[in-house]
């Protein structure tokens, strides 16, 4: 094999490989000998078919396999001989038409990972903002939990339903006089005032009594999940079968036992632990941002454009998806387009931080064990249908890039923990509100001088406090628009070079494969059978 370098510019490399006909023919000979014992042909005993006949029957396929194998080996040898670290899978193509029996000329183009300067991690200083869990917060959690475990009792005869009461009904919905899928059901219960049903539905249940029959008029929201119903007026014929009032739930040992616990003390301890975990997540989010800010400020080096482009595409796809679910998708997308350059910078910074963290982890012996990796793969496989899980396992085994993507978040967390241990940390007690404000603020709660979002390089003008809670996996879920900056905050993991030019497609996840779809929250639904 002959190799000629045709481009060496920045992180871009290009080579021409010439694989001789002699090398390809050697592989063909070896493959013919390998398959010969398995070939069956009338008039010949098993394993005795002449090689010239095998070449005549299967020569074209064998030659193609030999060429592909030669190309893969050639590319891997090129990478090894030149000590290259590809940023993404190399682009490999045949130059001109390949004639069987002749030489093959291959063009290989790739981008290499940069030489990351030795990270400076000895002077890291961080402030840890901590929030103690108060008894009042725990008691509030208890009250909310008790409120969700209401004890319903039948209302007195002729009691008129009011906000907070539970109404059970049979219903039949129509649009333009025609019934629609999911619009008819029996025994559906709803607590008036919870906002579970489409706007205006619950309001018209106020005042109903057991045995009442009435028809109500409502309009489906413009952004309703079923396109055929979105924005349309509808009628629902109702028959009220039960009205119940909520009894006050006492917070005591008996209440705890209804939740499967032994005592109120145990329940209180669990709730306090959950709050501590939630607040600890917010503390970690703040510290991690400040840590990465310091690393980014102290390191600046060229990053592969292909990695930046791939990272940007991932961010952009997520933001476009979220924009489609805004009240005004066109306006949301127009706002995104105006900020496109900001998100390119986000992608570049994420890639740089990912390479930097990878270098720090590798240099300091941070590892993801095989046991941890197996757990990650098993967790990811659980998202697929049983029929697709084995395909997913094979996909991860055969595609190094897929395995690297699973490994990256845990590896990053381990590197961050390592850096926390190295840093000089001072503690300061604050309130939850102050901690959330610190995460949301441009200046980092007086602990930094940055005027832009940590990894966004743009003002955090559209973010809400719930976005920070989402990062720490708190219970509240932020609005789609508020999430967009956070989706771009984590550094991208260093890509490992793939061993094959083309990646196989992963099997569809369970919900996609099985056609699962959650019903829109606001639509009245049929009661499920017990």
Short mmCIF file of C-alpha atoms in Angstrom, two decimals, residues 358 362 366-368 373 376 402-412 493-494 496:
data_model
loop_
_atom_site.label_atom_id
_atom_site.label_comp_id
_atom_site.label_asym_id
_atom_site.label_seq_id
_atom_site.Cartn_x
_atom_site.Cartn_y
_atom_site.Cartn_z
CA UNK A 358 -11.38 14.25 28.55
CA UNK A 362 -7.23 10.62 31.00
CA UNK A 366 -10.33 8.73 35.79
CA UNK A 367 -12.12 5.68 34.40
CA UNK A 368 -15.55 4.22 33.80
CA UNK A 373 -20.45 0.53 31.41
CA UNK A 376 -25.23 2.12 31.38
CA UNK A 402 -22.43 4.67 20.34
CA UNK A 403 -20.60 3.27 23.36
CA UNK A 404 -18.70 6.56 23.75
CA UNK A 405 -21.97 8.50 23.84
CA UNK A 406 -23.29 6.30 26.64
CA UNK A 407 -20.04 6.56 28.56
CA UNK A 408 -19.55 10.31 28.22
CA UNK A 409 -21.99 11.70 30.86
CA UNK A 410 -20.73 9.38 33.62
CA UNK A 411 -17.10 10.00 32.69
CA UNK A 412 -17.72 13.73 32.79
CA UNK A 493 -17.72 14.45 25.19
CA UNK A 494 -14.60 13.74 23.20
CA UNK A 496 -13.70 8.37 19.79
#
